[in-house]
């Protein structure tokens, strides 16, 4: 059974309270629950992890290989703009991934315009709030079904 892993980077555990004018009012739990429902309705396996630690996210990506993850959907959060190590981990396991953001980083501060992920991602979904995850998971399912 194909398996989708949803990864969330730092500070996304605070969704719902964190800068709601930028990130909306949905909590991480509600985003994970909706994603799980979507994936399981397509008869695929779902797992998710949020971490504030770069090392923990790297370990999860490395573990994804042995866990037979077929596709990763990842919001690297602030690590988007800083982490060569996370990029290298995704390239090392060679699992296709979709980069997702609640906000559209290109409409924000200049330092958010560079991503260490976009040029090696299958696709990027950004700017739709919690719906970014819905669209990204939908695209992940369709990719695996084709
Ligand atoms: C974010 C955008 C990043 O620039 C920021 O550091 C985040 C969240 C988003 O989902 O819009 O933490 O990835």
Short mmCIF file of N, CA and C and ligand atoms in Angstrom, two decimals:
data_model
loop_
_atom_site.label_atom_id
_atom_site.label_comp_id
_atom_site.label_asym_id
_atom_site.label_seq_id
_atom_site.Cartn_x
_atom_site.Cartn_y
_atom_site.Cartn_z
N UNK A 1 0.86 -1.20 0.00
CA UNK A 1 0.00 0.00 0.00
C UNK A 1 0.89 1.25 0.00
N UNK A 2 0.63 2.16 -0.95
CA UNK A 2 1.43 3.39 -1.01
C UNK A 2 1.23 4.20 0.28
N UNK A 3 2.25 4.92 0.64
CA UNK A 3 2.30 5.59 1.95
C UNK A 3 2.72 7.05 1.78
N UNK A 4 1.90 7.96 2.31
CA UNK A 4 2.21 9.39 2.27
C UNK A 4 2.62 9.86 3.67
N UNK A 5 3.77 10.50 3.74
CA UNK A 5 4.25 11.07 5.01
C UNK A 5 4.12 12.59 4.94
N UNK A 6 3.44 13.17 5.93
CA UNK A 6 3.27 14.62 6.02
C UNK A 6 4.18 15.15 7.12
N UNK A 7 5.12 16.02 6.75
CA UNK A 7 6.08 16.57 7.72
C UNK A 7 5.86 18.07 7.90
N UNK A 8 5.95 18.50 9.15
CA UNK A 8 5.77 19.92 9.47
C UNK A 8 6.99 20.40 10.26
N UNK A 9 7.53 21.53 9.86
CA UNK A 9 8.71 22.08 10.52
C UNK A 9 8.39 22.94 11.74
N UNK A 10 9.37 23.74 12.17
CA UNK A 10 9.30 24.46 13.43
C UNK A 10 8.16 25.49 13.52
N UNK A 11 7.61 25.58 14.71
CA UNK A 11 6.57 26.55 15.08
C UNK A 11 5.19 26.23 14.51
N UNK A 12 5.11 25.19 13.69
CA UNK A 12 3.79 24.85 13.14
C UNK A 12 2.92 24.15 14.18
N UNK A 13 3.52 23.72 15.28
CA UNK A 13 2.71 23.22 16.42
C UNK A 13 1.87 24.34 17.01
N UNK A 14 2.22 25.59 16.71
CA UNK A 14 1.48 26.73 17.27
C UNK A 14 0.37 27.23 16.35
N UNK A 15 0.14 26.52 15.25
CA UNK A 15 -0.92 26.97 14.32
C UNK A 15 -2.24 27.13 15.06
N UNK A 16 -2.95 28.18 14.69
CA UNK A 16 -4.21 28.47 15.39
C UNK A 16 -4.03 29.67 16.31
N UNK A 17 -2.82 29.73 16.95
CA UNK A 17 -2.53 30.88 17.84
C UNK A 17 -1.47 31.78 17.21
N UNK A 18 -0.65 31.20 16.33
CA UNK A 18 0.51 31.90 15.80
C UNK A 18 0.11 32.81 14.63
N UNK A 19 0.34 34.11 14.77
CA UNK A 19 0.07 35.08 13.69
C UNK A 19 -1.12 34.65 12.82
N UNK A 20 -2.32 34.59 13.41
CA UNK A 20 -3.48 34.07 12.66
C UNK A 20 -3.78 34.87 11.39
N UNK A 21 -3.35 36.15 11.37
CA UNK A 21 -3.59 36.97 10.16
C UNK A 21 -2.73 36.48 8.99
N UNK A 22 -1.66 35.75 9.30
CA UNK A 22 -0.78 35.20 8.25
C UNK A 22 -1.11 33.73 7.99
N UNK A 23 -1.31 32.97 9.10
CA UNK A 23 -1.38 31.51 8.96
C UNK A 23 -2.79 30.95 9.16
N UNK A 24 -3.75 31.81 9.52
CA UNK A 24 -5.13 31.33 9.67
C UNK A 24 -5.40 30.77 11.05
N UNK A 25 -6.61 30.25 11.24
CA UNK A 25 -7.02 29.82 12.58
C UNK A 25 -7.07 28.31 12.73
N UNK A 26 -6.78 27.56 11.68
CA UNK A 26 -6.79 26.09 11.80
C UNK A 26 -5.62 25.62 12.66
N UNK A 27 -5.86 24.60 13.45
CA UNK A 27 -4.78 24.04 14.26
C UNK A 27 -4.07 22.94 13.48
N UNK A 28 -2.89 22.57 13.96
CA UNK A 28 -2.15 21.49 13.30
C UNK A 28 -2.93 20.18 13.39
N UNK A 29 -3.56 19.95 14.52
CA UNK A 29 -4.35 18.71 14.68
C UNK A 29 -5.44 18.63 13.62
N UNK A 30 -6.13 19.76 13.37
CA UNK A 30 -7.23 19.70 12.40
C UNK A 30 -6.67 19.50 10.99
N UNK A 31 -5.51 20.07 10.70
CA UNK A 31 -4.88 19.87 9.38
C UNK A 31 -4.47 18.40 9.22
N UNK A 32 -3.86 17.84 10.28
CA UNK A 32 -3.45 16.43 10.20
C UNK A 32 -4.65 15.50 10.08
N UNK A 33 -5.71 15.80 10.82
CA UNK A 33 -6.90 14.94 10.76
C UNK A 33 -7.52 14.95 9.37
N UNK A 34 -7.61 16.15 8.78
CA UNK A 34 -8.19 16.28 7.44
C UNK A 34 -7.32 15.55 6.41
N UNK A 35 -6.00 15.67 6.55
CA UNK A 35 -5.08 15.01 5.61
C UNK A 35 -5.19 13.49 5.73
N UNK A 36 -5.27 13.01 6.97
CA UNK A 36 -5.39 11.56 7.21
C UNK A 36 -6.66 11.01 6.56
N UNK A 37 -7.76 11.76 6.74
CA UNK A 37 -9.04 11.35 6.16
C UNK A 37 -8.94 11.26 4.63
N UNK A 38 -8.34 12.30 4.04
CA UNK A 38 -8.19 12.36 2.57
C UNK A 38 -7.39 11.15 2.07
N UNK A 39 -6.25 10.89 2.75
CA UNK A 39 -5.35 9.81 2.29
C UNK A 39 -6.01 8.45 2.49
N UNK A 40 -6.64 8.25 3.65
CA UNK A 40 -7.23 6.94 3.92
C UNK A 40 -8.45 6.68 3.04
N UNK A 41 -9.15 7.75 2.65
CA UNK A 41 -10.29 7.58 1.74
C UNK A 41 -9.81 7.08 0.38
N UNK A 42 -8.55 7.34 0.06
CA UNK A 42 -7.99 6.85 -1.21
C UNK A 42 -7.30 5.49 -1.01
N UNK A 43 -7.52 4.88 0.18
CA UNK A 43 -6.92 3.58 0.50
C UNK A 43 -5.40 3.58 0.49
N UNK A 44 -4.84 4.69 0.94
CA UNK A 44 -3.39 4.78 1.08
C UNK A 44 -3.05 4.93 2.57
N UNK A 45 -1.80 4.68 2.90
CA UNK A 45 -1.36 4.78 4.29
C UNK A 45 -0.88 6.21 4.57
N UNK A 46 -1.17 6.70 5.79
CA UNK A 46 -0.82 8.08 6.16
C UNK A 46 -0.03 8.09 7.46
N UNK A 47 1.01 8.92 7.51
CA UNK A 47 1.61 9.23 8.81
C UNK A 47 2.08 10.68 8.78
N UNK A 48 2.26 11.25 9.98
CA UNK A 48 2.67 12.65 10.03
C UNK A 48 3.54 12.91 11.24
N UNK A 49 4.34 13.95 11.14
CA UNK A 49 5.20 14.36 12.25
C UNK A 49 5.44 15.85 12.18
N UNK A 50 5.36 16.52 13.32
CA UNK A 50 5.81 17.92 13.43
C UNK A 50 7.01 17.93 14.35
N UNK A 51 8.03 18.71 14.00
CA UNK A 51 9.14 18.86 14.92
C UNK A 51 9.74 20.25 14.81
N UNK A 52 10.20 20.74 15.96
CA UNK A 52 10.93 22.01 15.98
C UNK A 52 12.43 21.77 15.77
N UNK A 53 12.79 20.49 15.67
CA UNK A 53 14.20 20.13 15.60
C UNK A 53 14.59 19.66 14.19
N UNK A 54 15.59 20.27 13.64
CA UNK A 54 16.07 19.91 12.31
C UNK A 54 16.53 18.44 12.31
N UNK A 55 17.22 18.04 13.38
CA UNK A 55 17.74 16.67 13.46
C UNK A 55 16.59 15.65 13.42
N UNK A 56 15.53 15.95 14.15
CA UNK A 56 14.40 15.01 14.20
C UNK A 56 13.74 14.87 12.82
N UNK A 57 13.65 15.99 12.11
CA UNK A 57 13.05 15.94 10.75
C UNK A 57 13.96 15.15 9.81
N UNK A 58 15.27 15.35 9.93
CA UNK A 58 16.22 14.59 9.09
C UNK A 58 16.09 13.10 9.39
N UNK A 59 16.01 12.76 10.67
CA UNK A 59 15.87 11.33 11.04
C UNK A 59 14.58 10.75 10.48
N UNK A 60 13.51 11.54 10.51
CA UNK A 60 12.22 11.06 9.97
C UNK A 60 12.33 10.83 8.46
N UNK A 61 13.03 11.71 7.77
CA UNK A 61 13.20 11.54 6.31
C UNK A 61 14.05 10.30 6.03
N UNK A 62 15.12 10.11 6.79
CA UNK A 62 15.95 8.91 6.58
C UNK A 62 15.15 7.65 6.88
N UNK A 63 14.34 7.69 7.91
CA UNK A 63 13.53 6.53 8.30
C UNK A 63 12.46 6.24 7.25
N UNK A 64 12.03 7.28 6.53
CA UNK A 64 10.97 7.12 5.52
C UNK A 64 11.39 6.10 4.46
N UNK A 65 12.67 6.00 4.20
CA UNK A 65 13.16 5.05 3.19
C UNK A 65 12.87 3.62 3.66
N UNK A 66 13.22 3.30 4.89
CA UNK A 66 13.00 1.93 5.39
C UNK A 66 11.51 1.68 5.63
N UNK A 67 10.77 2.75 5.82
CA UNK A 67 9.33 2.61 6.07
C UNK A 67 8.53 2.59 4.75
N UNK A 68 9.25 2.53 3.64
CA UNK A 68 8.59 2.47 2.31
C UNK A 68 7.63 3.62 2.03
N UNK A 69 7.98 4.81 2.47
CA UNK A 69 7.16 5.98 2.14
C UNK A 69 7.28 6.23 0.63
N UNK A 70 6.12 6.48 -0.01
CA UNK A 70 6.11 6.66 -1.47
C UNK A 70 6.26 8.12 -1.83
N UNK A 71 5.73 9.01 -1.00
CA UNK A 71 5.76 10.44 -1.31
C UNK A 71 5.70 11.23 0.01
N UNK A 72 6.48 12.29 0.08
CA UNK A 72 6.50 13.14 1.27
C UNK A 72 5.86 14.48 0.92
N UNK A 73 4.97 14.95 1.79
CA UNK A 73 4.45 16.32 1.69
C UNK A 73 5.08 17.06 2.88
N UNK A 74 5.80 18.13 2.61
CA UNK A 74 6.55 18.78 3.69
C UNK A 74 6.37 20.29 3.68
N UNK A 75 6.04 20.83 4.87
CA UNK A 75 6.14 22.27 5.10
C UNK A 75 7.39 22.46 5.96
N UNK A 76 8.51 22.82 5.37
CA UNK A 76 9.73 22.96 6.16
C UNK A 76 9.72 24.20 7.06
N UNK A 77 8.67 25.04 6.95
CA UNK A 77 8.54 26.27 7.75
C UNK A 77 9.82 27.10 7.61
N UNK A 78 10.37 27.60 8.71
CA UNK A 78 11.54 28.49 8.58
C UNK A 78 12.75 27.77 8.00
N UNK A 79 12.81 26.42 8.14
CA UNK A 79 13.93 25.68 7.55
C UNK A 79 13.93 25.76 6.02
N UNK A 80 12.79 26.16 5.44
CA UNK A 80 12.72 26.38 3.99
C UNK A 80 13.86 27.28 3.53
N UNK A 81 14.12 28.29 4.35
CA UNK A 81 15.04 29.35 3.94
C UNK A 81 16.46 29.16 4.46
N UNK A 82 16.67 28.08 5.22
CA UNK A 82 17.98 27.93 5.88
C UNK A 82 18.63 26.55 5.72
N UNK A 83 17.84 25.51 5.44
CA UNK A 83 18.37 24.16 5.72
C UNK A 83 18.86 23.37 4.50
N UNK A 84 20.16 23.44 4.27
CA UNK A 84 20.80 22.58 3.28
C UNK A 84 20.70 21.12 3.77
N UNK A 85 20.76 20.93 5.08
CA UNK A 85 20.76 19.56 5.63
C UNK A 85 19.44 18.84 5.35
N UNK A 86 18.33 19.55 5.45
CA UNK A 86 17.02 18.91 5.16
C UNK A 86 16.90 18.63 3.66
N UNK A 87 17.35 19.57 2.86
CA UNK A 87 17.35 19.36 1.40
C UNK A 87 18.17 18.12 1.06
N UNK A 88 19.37 18.03 1.65
CA UNK A 88 20.24 16.88 1.37
C UNK A 88 19.58 15.57 1.79
N UNK A 89 18.86 15.60 2.91
CA UNK A 89 18.19 14.37 3.39
C UNK A 89 17.15 13.92 2.38
N UNK A 90 16.38 14.86 1.84
CA UNK A 90 15.34 14.51 0.85
C UNK A 90 15.99 13.97 -0.42
N UNK A 91 17.10 14.56 -0.82
CA UNK A 91 17.80 14.07 -2.02
C UNK A 91 18.41 12.70 -1.75
N UNK A 92 18.90 12.51 -0.54
CA UNK A 92 19.56 11.24 -0.20
C UNK A 92 18.58 10.06 -0.26
N UNK A 93 17.37 10.25 0.24
CA UNK A 93 16.42 9.12 0.25
C UNK A 93 15.75 8.96 -1.11
N UNK A 94 15.84 10.03 -1.93
CA UNK A 94 15.28 9.97 -3.29
C UNK A 94 13.79 9.60 -3.28
N UNK A 95 13.05 10.19 -2.37
CA UNK A 95 11.59 10.03 -2.33
C UNK A 95 11.00 11.34 -2.86
N UNK A 96 10.10 11.28 -3.86
CA UNK A 96 9.54 12.54 -4.36
C UNK A 96 8.80 13.29 -3.26
N UNK A 97 8.86 14.61 -3.32
CA UNK A 97 8.18 15.39 -2.28
C UNK A 97 7.51 16.63 -2.85
N UNK A 98 6.45 17.04 -2.17
CA UNK A 98 5.73 18.28 -2.49
C UNK A 98 5.98 19.26 -1.34
N UNK A 99 6.42 20.46 -1.68
CA UNK A 99 6.66 21.52 -0.69
C UNK A 99 5.36 22.29 -0.51
N UNK A 100 4.99 22.52 0.74
CA UNK A 100 3.74 23.22 0.99
C UNK A 100 3.94 24.36 1.99
N UNK A 101 3.23 25.47 1.77
CA UNK A 101 3.25 26.60 2.70
C UNK A 101 1.83 27.14 2.85
N UNK A 102 1.51 27.54 4.06
CA UNK A 102 0.21 28.18 4.29
C UNK A 102 0.17 29.55 3.62
N UNK A 103 1.21 30.34 3.87
CA UNK A 103 1.28 31.68 3.28
C UNK A 103 1.99 31.57 1.93
N UNK A 104 1.98 32.67 1.19
CA UNK A 104 2.77 32.73 -0.03
C UNK A 104 4.06 33.47 0.30
N UNK A 105 5.17 32.74 0.49
CA UNK A 105 6.40 33.39 0.94
C UNK A 105 6.88 34.49 0.00
N UNK A 106 6.48 34.43 -1.26
CA UNK A 106 6.92 35.45 -2.23
C UNK A 106 6.24 36.80 -2.03
N UNK A 107 5.15 36.80 -1.26
CA UNK A 107 4.47 38.08 -0.96
C UNK A 107 4.94 38.68 0.35
N UNK A 108 5.97 38.07 0.95
CA UNK A 108 6.37 38.49 2.29
C UNK A 108 7.79 39.08 2.28
N UNK A 109 8.50 38.98 3.40
CA UNK A 109 9.85 39.56 3.47
C UNK A 109 10.76 38.92 2.42
N UNK A 110 11.75 39.68 1.98
CA UNK A 110 12.67 39.21 0.92
C UNK A 110 13.37 37.91 1.33
N UNK A 111 13.69 37.75 2.64
CA UNK A 111 14.45 36.54 3.04
C UNK A 111 13.63 35.27 2.88
N UNK A 112 12.29 35.41 2.73
CA UNK A 112 11.46 34.21 2.56
C UNK A 112 11.36 33.80 1.09
N UNK A 113 11.93 34.60 0.21
CA UNK A 113 11.75 34.30 -1.23
C UNK A 113 12.64 33.17 -1.69
N UNK A 114 13.70 32.88 -0.94
CA UNK A 114 14.55 31.75 -1.36
C UNK A 114 14.17 30.48 -0.59
N UNK A 115 13.98 29.41 -1.36
CA UNK A 115 13.71 28.10 -0.77
C UNK A 115 14.82 27.14 -1.16
N UNK A 116 15.30 26.37 -0.18
CA UNK A 116 16.28 25.32 -0.48
C UNK A 116 15.62 24.07 -1.05
N UNK A 117 14.30 24.10 -1.23
CA UNK A 117 13.55 22.90 -1.62
C UNK A 117 12.90 22.98 -3.00
N UNK A 118 12.47 24.20 -3.39
CA UNK A 118 11.59 24.31 -4.56
C UNK A 118 12.19 23.73 -5.84
N UNK A 119 13.50 23.89 -6.03
CA UNK A 119 14.08 23.44 -7.31
C UNK A 119 14.24 21.92 -7.38
N UNK A 120 14.05 21.23 -6.25
CA UNK A 120 14.14 19.76 -6.28
C UNK A 120 12.80 19.11 -5.90
N UNK A 121 11.79 19.95 -5.64
CA UNK A 121 10.46 19.42 -5.28
C UNK A 121 9.72 19.00 -6.55
N UNK A 122 8.79 18.06 -6.35
CA UNK A 122 7.89 17.68 -7.44
C UNK A 122 7.02 18.87 -7.79
N UNK A 123 6.56 19.58 -6.77
CA UNK A 123 5.68 20.73 -6.94
C UNK A 123 5.69 21.55 -5.66
N UNK A 124 5.20 22.78 -5.77
CA UNK A 124 5.10 23.66 -4.60
C UNK A 124 3.66 24.19 -4.54
N UNK A 125 3.04 24.11 -3.36
CA UNK A 125 1.70 24.67 -3.16
C UNK A 125 1.81 25.69 -2.02
N UNK A 126 1.40 26.93 -2.27
CA UNK A 126 1.59 27.97 -1.26
C UNK A 126 0.50 29.03 -1.38
N UNK A 127 0.13 29.58 -0.24
CA UNK A 127 -0.71 30.78 -0.24
C UNK A 127 -2.19 30.54 -0.01
N UNK A 128 -2.59 29.30 0.21
CA UNK A 128 -4.02 29.00 0.37
C UNK A 128 -4.40 28.68 1.82
N UNK A 129 -3.55 29.04 2.78
CA UNK A 129 -3.83 28.72 4.17
C UNK A 129 -3.88 27.19 4.34
N UNK A 130 -4.77 26.72 5.21
CA UNK A 130 -4.86 25.27 5.45
C UNK A 130 -5.21 24.52 4.16
N UNK A 131 -5.88 25.19 3.23
CA UNK A 131 -6.22 24.53 1.95
C UNK A 131 -4.97 24.17 1.15
N UNK A 132 -3.83 24.83 1.41
CA UNK A 132 -2.59 24.43 0.72
C UNK A 132 -2.32 22.95 0.97
N UNK A 133 -2.56 22.51 2.22
CA UNK A 133 -2.34 21.09 2.55
C UNK A 133 -3.33 20.21 1.80
N UNK A 134 -4.58 20.67 1.74
CA UNK A 134 -5.62 19.88 1.06
C UNK A 134 -5.24 19.67 -0.41
N UNK A 135 -4.81 20.75 -1.05
CA UNK A 135 -4.43 20.66 -2.47
C UNK A 135 -3.17 19.79 -2.65
N UNK A 136 -2.23 19.97 -1.75
CA UNK A 136 -0.97 19.20 -1.86
C UNK A 136 -1.23 17.70 -1.65
N UNK A 137 -2.07 17.38 -0.67
CA UNK A 137 -2.38 15.96 -0.41
C UNK A 137 -3.16 15.38 -1.58
N UNK A 138 -4.08 16.17 -2.12
CA UNK A 138 -4.85 15.72 -3.29
C UNK A 138 -3.89 15.42 -4.45
N UNK A 139 -2.95 16.32 -4.68
CA UNK A 139 -1.97 16.12 -5.77
C UNK A 139 -1.09 14.90 -5.48
N UNK A 140 -0.73 14.70 -4.21
CA UNK A 140 0.09 13.54 -3.85
C UNK A 140 -0.67 12.24 -4.15
N UNK A 141 -1.94 12.20 -3.78
CA UNK A 141 -2.77 11.01 -4.04
C UNK A 141 -2.86 10.74 -5.54
N UNK A 142 -3.15 11.80 -6.30
CA UNK A 142 -3.30 11.63 -7.76
C UNK A 142 -1.98 11.17 -8.38
N UNK A 143 -0.88 11.71 -7.90
CA UNK A 143 0.43 11.30 -8.42
C UNK A 143 0.65 9.81 -8.18
N UNK A 144 0.28 9.34 -6.99
CA UNK A 144 0.50 7.93 -6.67
C UNK A 144 -0.47 7.00 -7.39
N UNK A 145 -1.64 7.53 -7.74
CA UNK A 145 -2.63 6.69 -8.42
C UNK A 145 -2.33 6.55 -9.92
N UNK A 146 -1.48 7.45 -10.44
CA UNK A 146 -1.22 7.40 -11.90
C UNK A 146 0.00 6.56 -12.24
C1 LIG B 1 5.68 28.91 6.19
C2 LIG B 1 6.42 30.13 5.61
C3 LIG B 1 7.79 30.30 6.24
O1 LIG B 1 8.46 31.44 5.70
C4 LIG B 1 7.68 30.47 7.74
O2 LIG B 1 8.96 30.52 8.34
C5 LIG B 1 6.83 29.43 8.38
C6 LIG B 1 5.62 28.97 7.71
C7 LIG B 1 4.23 28.83 5.69
O3 LIG B 1 3.65 27.74 5.82
O4 LIG B 1 3.66 29.81 5.19
O5 LIG B 1 7.08 29.03 9.51
O6 LIG B 1 6.36 27.74 5.78
#
